PDB file of C-alpha atoms in Angstrom:
ATOM      1  CA  MET A   1      98.360  97.729  94.892  1.00  0.00           C
ATOM      2  CA  PRO A   2      97.785 101.453  94.270  1.00  0.00           C
ATOM      3  CA  LYS A   3      94.973 103.302  95.930  1.00  0.00           C
ATOM      4  CA  PHE A   4      91.997 104.511  93.889  1.00  0.00           C
ATOM      5  CA  LEU A   5      90.111 107.727  94.515  1.00  0.00           C
ATOM      6  CA  SER A   6      87.403 109.466  92.517  1.00  0.00           C
ATOM      7  CA  ALA A   7      85.923 112.951  92.692  1.00  0.00           C
ATOM      8  CA  SER A   8      83.457 115.042  90.767  1.00  0.00           C
ATOM      9  CA  VAL A   9      84.439 118.229  88.967  1.00  0.00           C
ATOM     10  CA  GLY A  10      84.638 121.078  91.475  1.00  0.00           C
ATOM     11  CA  GLU A  11      85.158 118.897  94.551  1.00  0.00           C
ATOM     12  CA  SER A  12      88.284 118.693  96.740  1.00  0.00           C
ATOM     13  CA  ILE A  13      90.358 115.572  97.216  1.00  0.00           C
ATOM     14  CA  THR A  14      92.884 114.519  99.884  1.00  0.00           C
ATOM     15  CA  LEU A  15      95.938 112.433  98.957  1.00  0.00           C
ATOM     16  CA  SER A  16      97.427 110.581 101.937  1.00  0.00           C
ATOM     17  CA  CYS A  17     101.146 110.161 102.589  1.00  0.00           C
ATOM     18  CA  THR A  18     102.180 108.988 106.088  1.00  0.00           C
ATOM     19  CA  LEU A  19     105.587 107.922 107.393  1.00  0.00           C
ATOM     20  CA  VAL A  20     105.808 105.188 110.000  1.00  0.00           C
ATOM     21  CA  THR A  21     108.562 106.961 111.941  1.00  0.00           C
ATOM     22  CA  GLN A  22     109.614 110.565 112.225  1.00  0.00           C
ATOM     23  CA  LEU A  23     112.566 111.604 110.103  1.00  0.00           C
ATOM     24  CA  LEU A  24     115.776 112.049 112.111  1.00  0.00           C
ATOM     25  CA  PHE A  25     117.501 114.153 109.438  1.00  0.00           C
ATOM     26  CA  LEU A  26     116.554 116.816 106.994  1.00  0.00           C
ATOM     27  CA  SER A  27     114.759 115.562 103.889  1.00  0.00           C
ATOM     28  CA  THR A  28     112.217 116.822 101.385  1.00  0.00           C
ATOM     29  CA  ILE A  29     108.789 115.359 100.679  1.00  0.00           C
ATOM     30  CA  LYS A  30     107.442 116.040  97.174  1.00  0.00           C
ATOM     31  CA  TRP A  31     104.253 115.111  95.339  1.00  0.00           C
ATOM     32  CA  TYR A  32     104.323 114.297  91.630  1.00  0.00           C
ATOM     33  CA  LYS A  33     101.658 113.512  89.100  1.00  0.00           C
ATOM     34  CA  GLU A  34     102.745 110.909  86.569  1.00  0.00           C
ATOM     35  CA  PRO A  35     104.934 111.167  84.596  1.00  0.00           C
ATOM     36  CA  GLN A  36     106.945 113.956  86.273  1.00  0.00           C
ATOM     37  CA  THR A  37     104.634 116.908  86.966  1.00  0.00           C
ATOM     38  CA  LEU A  38     105.504 118.529  90.293  1.00  0.00           C
ATOM     39  CA  VAL A  39     102.387 119.117  92.400  1.00  0.00           C
ATOM     40  CA  TYR A  40     103.857 120.080  95.790  1.00  0.00           C
ATOM     41  CA  GLU A  41     107.331 120.227  97.357  1.00  0.00           C
ATOM     42  CA  GLY A  42     106.637 121.645 100.782  1.00  0.00           C
ATOM     43  CA  THR A  43     108.072 125.138 100.311  1.00  0.00           C
ATOM     44  CA  GLY A  44     106.525 128.321  99.035  1.00  0.00           C
ATOM     45  CA  THR A  45     102.873 129.197  98.603  1.00  0.00           C
ATOM     46  CA  ASN A  46     102.639 129.120  94.809  1.00  0.00           C
ATOM     47  CA  TYR A  47     101.226 125.603  94.729  1.00  0.00           C
ATOM     48  CA  ARG A  48      97.575 124.785  94.275  1.00  0.00           C
ATOM     49  CA  ALA A  49      97.872 121.777  96.596  1.00  0.00           C
ATOM     50  CA  LYS A  50      98.163 122.449 100.370  1.00  0.00           C
ATOM     51  CA  ARG A  51      99.464 120.378 103.304  1.00  0.00           C
ATOM     52  CA  VAL A  52      96.702 118.971 105.463  1.00  0.00           C
ATOM     53  CA  ASN A  53      98.916 119.040 108.608  1.00  0.00           C
ATOM     54  CA  PRO A  54     101.709 121.552 107.899  1.00  0.00           C
ATOM     55  CA  GLY A  55     103.489 121.020 111.239  1.00  0.00           C
ATOM     56  CA  SER A  56     103.542 117.212 111.208  1.00  0.00           C
ATOM     57  CA  GLN A  57     106.802 115.287 110.689  1.00  0.00           C
ATOM     58  CA  THR A  58     104.990 112.089 109.723  1.00  0.00           C
ATOM     59  CA  ASP A  59     101.828 113.190 107.875  1.00  0.00           C
ATOM     60  CA  PHE A  60     102.571 114.689 104.458  1.00  0.00           C
ATOM     61  CA  SER A  61      99.055 114.404 103.048  1.00  0.00           C
ATOM     62  CA  ILE A  62      97.921 117.151 100.664  1.00  0.00           C
ATOM     63  CA  LEU A  63      94.555 118.573  99.654  1.00  0.00           C
ATOM     64  CA  ILE A  64      93.821 119.568  96.038  1.00  0.00           C
ATOM     65  CA  PRO A  65      90.797 121.898  95.771  1.00  0.00           C
ATOM     66  CA  ASN A  66      88.397 122.377  92.840  1.00  0.00           C
ATOM     67  CA  ILE A  67      89.252 119.177  90.981  1.00  0.00           C
ATOM     68  CA  GLN A  68      89.040 119.395  87.179  1.00  0.00           C
ATOM     69  CA  ARG A  69      89.167 116.734  84.466  1.00  0.00           C
ATOM     70  CA  GLN A  70      92.829 117.421  83.735  1.00  0.00           C
ATOM     71  CA  ASP A  71      93.652 116.481  87.355  1.00  0.00           C
ATOM     72  CA  ALA A  72      92.957 112.799  86.657  1.00  0.00           C
ATOM     73  CA  GLY A  73      96.070 110.598  86.867  1.00  0.00           C
ATOM     74  CA  THR A  74      98.429 108.770  89.222  1.00  0.00           C
ATOM     75  CA  TYR A  75     100.010 110.693  92.120  1.00  0.00           C
ATOM     76  CA  PHE A  76     103.183 109.782  94.041  1.00  0.00           C
ATOM     77  CA  CYS A  77     104.457 110.934  97.404  1.00  0.00           C
ATOM     78  CA  THR A  78     108.249 111.067  97.078  1.00  0.00           C
ATOM     79  CA  LEU A  79     110.842 111.095  99.830  1.00  0.00           C
ATOM     80  CA  GLU A  80     114.047 112.703  98.613  1.00  0.00           C
ATOM     81  CA  PHE A  81     117.086 111.862 100.753  1.00  0.00           C
ATOM     82  CA  LEU A  82     120.385 112.459  99.119  1.00  0.00           C
ATOM     83  CA  VAL A  83     119.912 110.582  95.831  1.00  0.00           C
ATOM     84  CA  LEU A  84     117.396 108.106  97.161  1.00  0.00           C
ATOM     85  CA  LYS A  85     113.776 108.305  96.048  1.00  0.00           C
ATOM     86  CA  ASN A  86     110.989 106.168  97.401  1.00  0.00           C
ATOM     87  CA  ASN A  87     108.060 106.565  95.033  1.00  0.00           C
ATOM     88  CA  GLY A  88     105.676 104.101  96.541  1.00  0.00           C
ATOM     89  CA  LYS A  89     102.777 102.599  94.595  1.00  0.00           C
ATOM     90  CA  GLY A  90     100.928 105.854  94.053  1.00  0.00           C
ATOM     91  CA  THR A  91      97.290 106.918  94.162  1.00  0.00           C
ATOM     92  CA  VAL A  92      95.122 106.778  91.044  1.00  0.00           C
ATOM     93  CA  VAL A  93      92.673 109.690  90.855  1.00  0.00           C
ATOM     94  CA  SER A  94      89.703 109.610  88.497  1.00  0.00           C
ATOM     95  CA  VAL A  95      87.552 112.684  87.878  1.00  0.00           C
ATOM     96  CA  ILE A  96      83.852 112.432  87.131  1.00  0.00           C
ATOM     97  CA  GLY A  97      82.521 115.339  85.087  1.00  0.00           C
ATOM     98  CA  PHE A  98      78.876 114.813  86.001  1.00  0.00           C
ATOM     99  CA  PRO A  99      78.103 112.012  88.447  1.00  0.00           C
ATOM    100  CA  ASP A 100      74.464 111.791  87.354  1.00  0.00           C
ATOM    101  CA  SER A 101      72.016 113.321  84.926  1.00  0.00           C
ATOM    102  CA  SER A 102      71.064 116.183  87.258  1.00  0.00           C
ATOM    103  CA  VAL A 103      72.529 118.764  84.924  1.00  0.00           C
ATOM    104  CA  SER A 104      70.676 121.707  83.396  1.00  0.00           C
ATOM    105  CA  VAL A 105      71.480 123.404  80.094  1.00  0.00           C
ATOM    106  CA  TYR A 106      69.967 126.768  79.179  1.00  0.00           C
ATOM    107  CA  TRP A 107      70.223 128.754  75.942  1.00  0.00           C
ATOM    108  CA  TYR A 108      69.835 132.523  75.682  1.00  0.00           C
ATOM    109  CA  LYS A 109      69.723 135.019  72.847  1.00  0.00           C
ATOM    110  CA  LYS A 110      69.730 138.717  73.716  1.00  0.00           C
ATOM    111  CA  GLU A 111      68.954 137.749  77.344  1.00  0.00           C
ATOM    112  CA  ARG A 112      65.848 135.840  76.246  1.00  0.00           C
ATOM    113  CA  ARG A 113      65.448 132.116  76.835  1.00  0.00           C
ATOM    114  CA  VAL A 114      65.614 129.976  73.691  1.00  0.00           C
ATOM    115  CA  SER A 115      63.907 126.593  73.472  1.00  0.00           C
ATOM    116  CA  ALA A 116      66.307 123.679  73.052  1.00  0.00           C
ATOM    117  CA  SER A 117      66.348 119.922  72.671  1.00  0.00           C
ATOM    118  CA  GLU A 118      66.290 117.709  75.763  1.00  0.00           C
ATOM    119  CA  CYS A 119      69.678 117.565  77.442  1.00  0.00           C
ATOM    120  CA  ARG A 120      71.523 114.257  77.022  1.00  0.00           C
ATOM    121  CA  VAL A 121      74.261 113.091  79.421  1.00  0.00           C
ATOM    122  CA  LEU A 122      76.510 110.377  78.009  1.00  0.00           C
ATOM    123  CA  PRO A 123      79.574 108.687  79.532  1.00  0.00           C
ATOM    124  CA  GLU A 124      82.739 109.385  77.572  1.00  0.00           C
ATOM    125  CA  LYS A 125      84.746 106.409  76.383  1.00  0.00           C
ATOM    126  CA  GLY A 126      87.947 105.864  78.308  1.00  0.00           C
ATOM    127  CA  TYR A 127      87.140 108.478  80.983  1.00  0.00           C
ATOM    128  CA  ASP A 128      85.346 108.405  84.300  1.00  0.00           C
ATOM    129  CA  SER A 129      83.372 111.439  83.196  1.00  0.00           C
ATOM    130  CA  TYR A 130      80.336 112.406  81.173  1.00  0.00           C
ATOM    131  CA  GLU A 131      79.480 114.371  78.065  1.00  0.00           C
ATOM    132  CA  VAL A 132      76.503 116.725  77.910  1.00  0.00           C
ATOM    133  CA  LEU A 133      74.701 117.213  74.610  1.00  0.00           C
ATOM    134  CA  SER A 134      72.163 119.948  73.914  1.00  0.00           C
ATOM    135  CA  SER A 135      71.180 121.835  70.768  1.00  0.00           C
ATOM    136  CA  ALA A 136      69.087 124.890  69.983  1.00  0.00           C
ATOM    137  CA  LYS A 137      67.509 126.133  66.752  1.00  0.00           C
ATOM    138  CA  VAL A 138      67.411 129.874  66.142  1.00  0.00           C
ATOM    139  CA  LEU A 139      65.682 131.731  63.324  1.00  0.00           C
ATOM    140  CA  LEU A 140      68.201 134.299  62.121  1.00  0.00           C
ATOM    141  CA  SER A 141      67.397 137.783  60.853  1.00  0.00           C
ATOM    142  CA  GLU A 142      69.479 140.646  59.456  1.00  0.00           C
ATOM    143  CA  LYS A 143      69.457 142.197  62.950  1.00  0.00           C
ATOM    144  CA  ASP A 144      71.464 139.282  64.403  1.00  0.00           C
ATOM    145  CA  VAL A 145      74.858 140.316  62.983  1.00  0.00           C
ATOM    146  CA  ASN A 146      76.079 141.403  66.444  1.00  0.00           C
ATOM    147  CA  SER A 147      73.993 138.893  68.429  1.00  0.00           C
ATOM    148  CA  GLN A 148      75.265 135.945  70.468  1.00  0.00           C
ATOM    149  CA  LEU A 149      73.745 132.590  71.353  1.00  0.00           C
ATOM    150  CA  VAL A 150      74.840 131.700  74.895  1.00  0.00           C
ATOM    151  CA  CYS A 151      74.814 128.245  76.477  1.00  0.00           C
ATOM    152  CA  TRP A 152      74.748 127.951  80.294  1.00  0.00           C
ATOM    153  CA  ILE A 153      75.435 124.635  82.092  1.00  0.00           C
ATOM    154  CA  ARG A 154      74.461 124.279  85.750  1.00  0.00           C
ATOM    155  CA  HIS A 155      75.284 121.382  88.098  1.00  0.00           C
ATOM    156  CA  SER A 156      75.560 120.869  91.841  1.00  0.00           C
ATOM    157  CA  SER A 157      79.279 120.127  91.501  1.00  0.00           C
ATOM    158  CA  LEU A 158      79.951 123.523  89.903  1.00  0.00           C
ATOM    159  CA  GLN A 159      80.495 126.582  92.033  1.00  0.00           C
ATOM    160  CA  ASN A 160      79.608 128.761  89.036  1.00  0.00           C
ATOM    161  CA  PRO A 161      77.743 127.756  85.875  1.00  0.00           C
ATOM    162  CA  LEU A 162      79.743 127.062  82.737  1.00  0.00           C
ATOM    163  CA  ARG A 163      79.171 129.546  79.917  1.00  0.00           C
ATOM    164  CA  GLN A 164      79.923 129.353  76.204  1.00  0.00           C
ATOM    165  CA  ALA A 165      78.942 132.029  73.658  1.00  0.00           C
ATOM    166  CA  PHE A 166      78.557 131.641  69.905  1.00  0.00           C
ATOM    167  CA  SER A 167      78.559 134.643  67.590  1.00  0.00           C
ATOM    168  CA  LEU A 168      75.583 134.383  65.225  1.00  0.00           C
ATOM    169  CA  GLY A 169      77.354 136.617  62.714  1.00  0.00           C
ATOM    170  CA  THR A 170      79.675 133.718  61.812  1.00  0.00           C
ATOM    171  CA  ALA A 171      76.698 131.771  60.422  1.00  0.00           C
ATOM    172  CA  LEU A 172      74.675 134.701  59.078  1.00  0.00           C
ATOM    173  CA  ARG A 173      74.449 135.824  55.444  1.00  0.00           C
ATOM    174  CA  VAL A 174      72.445 138.970  54.670  1.00  0.00           C
ATOM    175  CA  PRO A 175      72.027 139.739  50.926  1.00  0.00           C
ATOM    176  CA  PRO A 176      72.241 143.382  49.763  1.00  0.00           C
ATOM    177  CA  LYS A 177      69.382 145.610  48.661  1.00  0.00           C
ATOM    178  CA  VAL A 178      70.509 147.199  45.377  1.00  0.00           C
ATOM    179  CA  TRP A 179      69.167 150.252  43.553  1.00  0.00           C
ATOM    180  CA  LEU A 180      70.303 152.669  40.827  1.00  0.00           C
ATOM    181  CA  LYS A 181      69.851 156.446  40.709  1.00  0.00           C
ATOM    182  CA  MET A 182      70.509 158.887  37.837  1.00  0.00           C
ATOM    183  CA  ASP A 183      71.056 162.575  38.620  1.00  0.00           C
ATOM    184  CA  PRO A 184      69.588 164.492  36.850  1.00  0.00           C
ATOM    185  CA  PRO A 185      66.992 161.894  35.914  1.00  0.00           C
ATOM    186  CA  SER A 186      66.643 160.827  32.284  1.00  0.00           C
ATOM    187  CA  PRO A 187      65.874 162.357  29.768  1.00  0.00           C
ATOM    188  CA  VAL A 188      68.584 165.003  30.046  1.00  0.00           C
ATOM    189  CA  GLN A 189      69.812 167.931  27.973  1.00  0.00           C
ATOM    190  CA  LEU A 190      72.479 167.357  25.363  1.00  0.00           C
ATOM    191  CA  ASN A 191      76.063 167.523  26.754  1.00  0.00           C
ATOM    192  CA  ALA A 192      74.809 167.532  30.351  1.00  0.00           C
ATOM    193  CA  THR A 193      76.919 165.826  33.026  1.00  0.00           C
ATOM    194  CA  VAL A 194      75.001 162.910  34.562  1.00  0.00           C
ATOM    195  CA  THR A 195      75.954 161.083  37.788  1.00  0.00           C
ATOM    196  CA  ILE A 196      74.798 157.455  37.950  1.00  0.00           C
ATOM    197  CA  THR A 197      74.995 155.999  41.478  1.00  0.00           C
ATOM    198  CA  CYS A 198      74.605 152.348  42.457  1.00  0.00           C
ATOM    199  CA  THR A 199      73.991 151.523  46.134  1.00  0.00           C
ATOM    200  CA  ALA A 200      74.157 148.096  47.796  1.00  0.00           C
ATOM    201  CA  GLU A 201      72.681 148.432  51.290  1.00  0.00           C
ATOM    202  CA  GLY A 202      72.540 146.294  54.445  1.00  0.00           C
ATOM    203  CA  PHE A 203      74.600 143.220  53.504  1.00  0.00           C
ATOM    204  CA  TYR A 204      76.781 140.925  55.643  1.00  0.00           C
ATOM    205  CA  PRO A 205      79.590 139.918  55.556  1.00  0.00           C
ATOM    206  CA  ASN A 206      81.452 142.556  53.546  1.00  0.00           C
ATOM    207  CA  ASP A 207      82.587 140.095  50.878  1.00  0.00           C
ATOM    208  CA  THR A 208      81.042 142.026  47.965  1.00  0.00           C
ATOM    209  CA  THR A 209      82.121 143.091  44.470  1.00  0.00           C
ATOM    210  CA  LEU A 210      80.483 145.751  42.268  1.00  0.00           C
ATOM    211  CA  ALA A 211      80.953 146.068  38.486  1.00  0.00           C
ATOM    212  CA  TRP A 212      79.659 148.583  35.901  1.00  0.00           C
ATOM    213  CA  LEU A 213      78.452 147.606  32.411  1.00  0.00           C
ATOM    214  CA  GLU A 214      77.608 149.854  29.458  1.00  0.00           C
ATOM    215  CA  ASN A 215      75.307 148.169  26.936  1.00  0.00           C
ATOM    216  CA  GLY A 216      76.224 144.789  28.429  1.00  0.00           C
ATOM    217  CA  LYS A 217      80.010 145.297  28.327  1.00  0.00           C
ATOM    218  CA  GLU A 218      82.382 146.495  31.021  1.00  0.00           C
ATOM    219  CA  THR A 219      82.697 150.263  30.793  1.00  0.00           C
ATOM    220  CA  TYR A 220      86.005 152.086  30.584  1.00  0.00           C
ATOM    221  CA  LEU A 221      84.659 154.940  32.730  1.00  0.00           C
ATOM    222  CA  GLU A 222      86.250 155.369  36.168  1.00  0.00           C
ATOM    223  CA  ALA A 223      83.943 154.783  39.121  1.00  0.00           C
ATOM    224  CA  SER A 224      84.312 155.969  42.720  1.00  0.00           C
ATOM    225  CA  VAL A 225      83.653 153.383  45.453  1.00  0.00           C
ATOM    226  CA  LEU A 226      82.757 153.953  49.125  1.00  0.00           C
ATOM    227  CA  MET A 227      82.280 151.184  51.759  1.00  0.00           C
ATOM    228  CA  ASN A 228      80.676 151.852  55.176  1.00  0.00           C
ATOM    229  CA  GLN A 229      79.703 149.717  58.163  1.00  0.00           C
ATOM    230  CA  ASN A 230      76.287 150.443  59.646  1.00  0.00           C
ATOM    231  CA  GLN A 231      75.437 150.578  63.350  1.00  0.00           C
ATOM    232  CA  ASP A 232      73.751 147.166  63.207  1.00  0.00           C
ATOM    233  CA  GLY A 233      76.959 145.564  61.889  1.00  0.00           C
ATOM    234  CA  THR A 234      75.876 145.277  58.243  1.00  0.00           C
ATOM    235  CA  PHE A 235      77.702 147.021  55.403  1.00  0.00           C
ATOM    236  CA  SER A 236      76.817 149.457  52.628  1.00  0.00           C
ATOM    237  CA  LEU A 237      78.604 149.998  49.314  1.00  0.00           C
ATOM    238  CA  SER A 238      78.157 152.969  46.977  1.00  0.00           C
ATOM    239  CA  SER A 239      79.693 153.514  43.524  1.00  0.00           C
ATOM    240  CA  SER A 240      79.212 156.414  41.080  1.00  0.00           C
ATOM    241  CA  LEU A 241      79.895 157.095  37.388  1.00  0.00           C
ATOM    242  CA  GLU A 242      80.048 160.523  35.747  1.00  0.00           C
ATOM    243  CA  VAL A 243      78.786 160.458  32.152  1.00  0.00           C
ATOM    244  CA  THR A 244      78.561 163.221  29.515  1.00  0.00           C
ATOM    245  CA  ALA A 245      75.236 163.050  27.638  1.00  0.00           C
ATOM    246  CA  THR A 246      76.479 163.036  24.040  1.00  0.00           C
ATOM    247  CA  ASN A 247      74.475 161.982  20.987  1.00  0.00           C
ATOM    248  CA  GLN A 248      76.627 158.860  20.790  1.00  0.00           C
ATOM    249  CA  ARG A 249      75.428 157.817  24.262  1.00  0.00           C
ATOM    250  CA  ASN A 250      71.746 158.419  23.582  1.00  0.00           C
ATOM    251  CA  SER A 251      69.723 155.367  24.774  1.00  0.00           C
ATOM    252  CA  ASP A 252      72.838 153.704  26.240  1.00  0.00           C
ATOM    253  CA  VAL A 253      71.982 151.305  29.083  1.00  0.00           C
ATOM    254  CA  PHE A 254      74.141 151.395  32.221  1.00  0.00           C
ATOM    255  CA  THR A 255      74.052 148.350  34.503  1.00  0.00           C
ATOM    256  CA  CYS A 256      75.319 147.908  38.052  1.00  0.00           C
ATOM    257  CA  ARG A 257      76.067 144.274  38.942  1.00  0.00           C
ATOM    258  CA  VAL A 258      76.623 143.259  42.591  1.00  0.00           C
ATOM    259  CA  VAL A 259      77.938 139.854  43.692  1.00  0.00           C
ATOM    260  CA  HIS A 260      77.746 139.107  47.436  1.00  0.00           C
ATOM    261  CA  ASN A 261      79.575 136.233  49.138  1.00  0.00           C
ATOM    262  CA  SER A 262      79.625 134.046  45.978  1.00  0.00           C
ATOM    263  CA  GLN A 263      75.834 134.222  45.717  1.00  0.00           C
ATOM    264  CA  PRO A 264      73.965 134.859  42.414  1.00  0.00           C
ATOM    265  CA  SER A 265      74.518 138.420  41.177  1.00  0.00           C
ATOM    266  CA  VAL A 266      71.967 141.228  41.547  1.00  0.00           C
ATOM    267  CA  SER A 267      71.741 143.779  38.708  1.00  0.00           C
ATOM    268  CA  ARG A 268      70.005 147.127  38.241  1.00  0.00           C
ATOM    269  CA  SER A 269      69.907 149.064  34.935  1.00  0.00           C
ATOM    270  CA  ALA A 270      68.959 152.532  33.656  1.00  0.00           C
ATOM    271  CA  ALA A 271      68.888 154.065  30.146  1.00  0.00           C
ATOM    272  CA  LEU A 272      70.422 157.447  29.356  1.00  0.00           C
ATOM    273  CA  ASN A 273      68.005 159.321  27.079  1.00  0.00           C
ATOM    274  CA  ILE A 274      68.755 162.757  25.621  1.00  0.00           C
ATOM    275  CA  ILE A 275      66.228 165.484  24.780  1.00  0.00           C
ATOM    276  CA  ASN A 276      66.121 166.394  21.003  1.00  0.00           C
ATOM    277  CA  SER A 277      68.882 163.951  20.299  1.00  0.00           C
ATOM    278  CA  SER A 278      68.039 163.865  16.542  1.00  0.00           C
ATOM    279  CA  SER A 279      69.164 167.497  16.000  1.00  0.00           C
ATOM    280  CA  GLU A 280      72.702 168.400  15.091  1.00  0.00           C
ATOM    281  CA  PRO A 281      74.568 170.594  17.562  1.00  0.00           C
ATOM    282  CA  GLY A 282      73.403 174.223  17.172  1.00  0.00           C
ATOM    283  CA  GLN A 283      70.167 173.262  15.330  1.00  0.00           C
ATOM    284  CA  GLN A 284      66.688 173.380  16.800  1.00  0.00           C
ATOM    285  CA  HIS A 285      63.402 171.915  15.729  1.00  0.00           C
ATOM    286  CA  LEU A 286      61.333 174.182  13.492  1.00  0.00           C
ATOM    287  CA  PHE A 287      58.345 174.266  15.814  1.00  0.00           C
ATOM    288  CA  SER A 288      60.337 174.643  18.973  1.00  0.00           C
ATOM    289  CA  SER A 289      61.321 178.287  18.274  1.00  0.00           C
ATOM    290  CA  CYS A 290      58.974 181.092  19.309  1.00  0.00           C
ATOM    291  CA  ALA A 291      60.736 183.457  16.874  1.00  0.00           C
ATOM    292  CA  LEU A 292      59.787 181.275  13.927  1.00  0.00           C
ATOM    293  CA  TRP A 293      56.150 181.250  14.993  1.00  0.00           C
ATOM    294  CA  ILE A 294      56.113 185.019  15.227  1.00  0.00           C
ATOM    295  CA  GLY A 295      57.750 185.280  11.785  1.00  0.00           C
ATOM    296  CA  LEU A 296      55.081 183.068  10.225  1.00  0.00           C
ATOM    297  CA  ILE A 297      52.269 185.120  11.720  1.00  0.00           C
ATOM    298  CA  LEU A 298      53.799 188.418  10.551  1.00  0.00           C
ATOM    299  CA  SER A 299      54.302 187.079   7.016  1.00  0.00           C
ATOM    300  CA  LYS A 300      50.612 186.132   6.839  1.00  0.00           C
ATOM    301  CA  ILE A 301      49.590 189.623   8.012  1.00  0.00           C
ATOM    302  CA  VAL A 302      51.826 191.316   5.443  1.00  0.00           C
ATOM    303  CA  GLY A 303      50.489 189.047   2.712  1.00  0.00           C
ATOM    304  CA  SER A 304      46.916 189.914   3.673  1.00  0.00           C
ATOM    305  CA  PHE A 305      47.605 193.661   3.481  1.00  0.00           C
ATOM    306  CA  PHE A 306      49.262 193.228   0.058  1.00  0.00           C
ATOM    307  CA  LEU A 307      46.213 191.401  -1.325  1.00  0.00           C
ATOM    308  CA  LEU A 308      43.911 194.085   0.101  1.00  0.00           C
ATOM    309  CA  TYR A 309      46.039 196.796  -1.591  1.00  0.00           C
ATOM    310  CA  LEU A 310      45.747 195.048  -4.970  1.00  0.00           C
ATOM    311  CA  PHE A 311      42.006 194.701  -4.532  1.00  0.00           C
ATOM    312  CA  LEU A 312      41.535 198.401  -3.726  1.00  0.00           C
ATOM    313  CA  ARG A 313      43.561 199.480  -6.786  1.00  0.00           C
ATOM    314  CA  LYS A 314      41.221 197.623  -9.051  1.00  0.00           C
TER     315      LYS A 314
END
């Protein structure tokens, strides 16, 4: 019958291999892990396993330090003499991940402790080891794009705690703040050049599209687009249109529509209004000219003097 040994993760284990009599001729002792993984062959120092008694001609036992789960299996001490191999019955090694429930799990965010559910230790099916379950709930904010949630596992069998980090940015969605600016602001002079800028600020991830509409339809005007990443990991998008304030565009409504990460769109609109848009080019309103006012006053004065002259003649 094979021998059975068990060890906890992080422990060392000794596999025994002893010959009854000393070898009278040169031979090689090798250790294999089933099926044919070489563990130790007695030469060189590049093996994890070490001889317990390096100078012995009868004791070929080895020590494997820092046992891990993948070390579980059946081990054979093999005597190689010419073409003869004596494999023996082998030693079955089982590895226990956590021999009891004395395991601690801690969660941290930005070096601050996060409250978590009670740690559960469950035996895994088909293995002489255990599974540790723990969960933590974190309220995310737009400042967590570059943050990590870190899980630490401590146990007496571990020389150093196990650590696993989760990037919160992979689960975070930050919608953009959108606004529209017209420069110069409306109303504007006829034939003035107006720059309409749409800005989507502080969104994450950068999966964002921006479209321009003129009176509810996509505009043919060319727009410049600029994407930047902010220091906190979020993104900003800016797009501008240059529009000539013609009479045909008086009261036109320009709309910026932003769609972020397949979420409902966000739109902002502004109307382009033109000063004195009812006048033809080159014409001015009658009461908007100082020269016309002066002309009216002078005509009244001249008329008054003419009436006075007629009165004096009579």
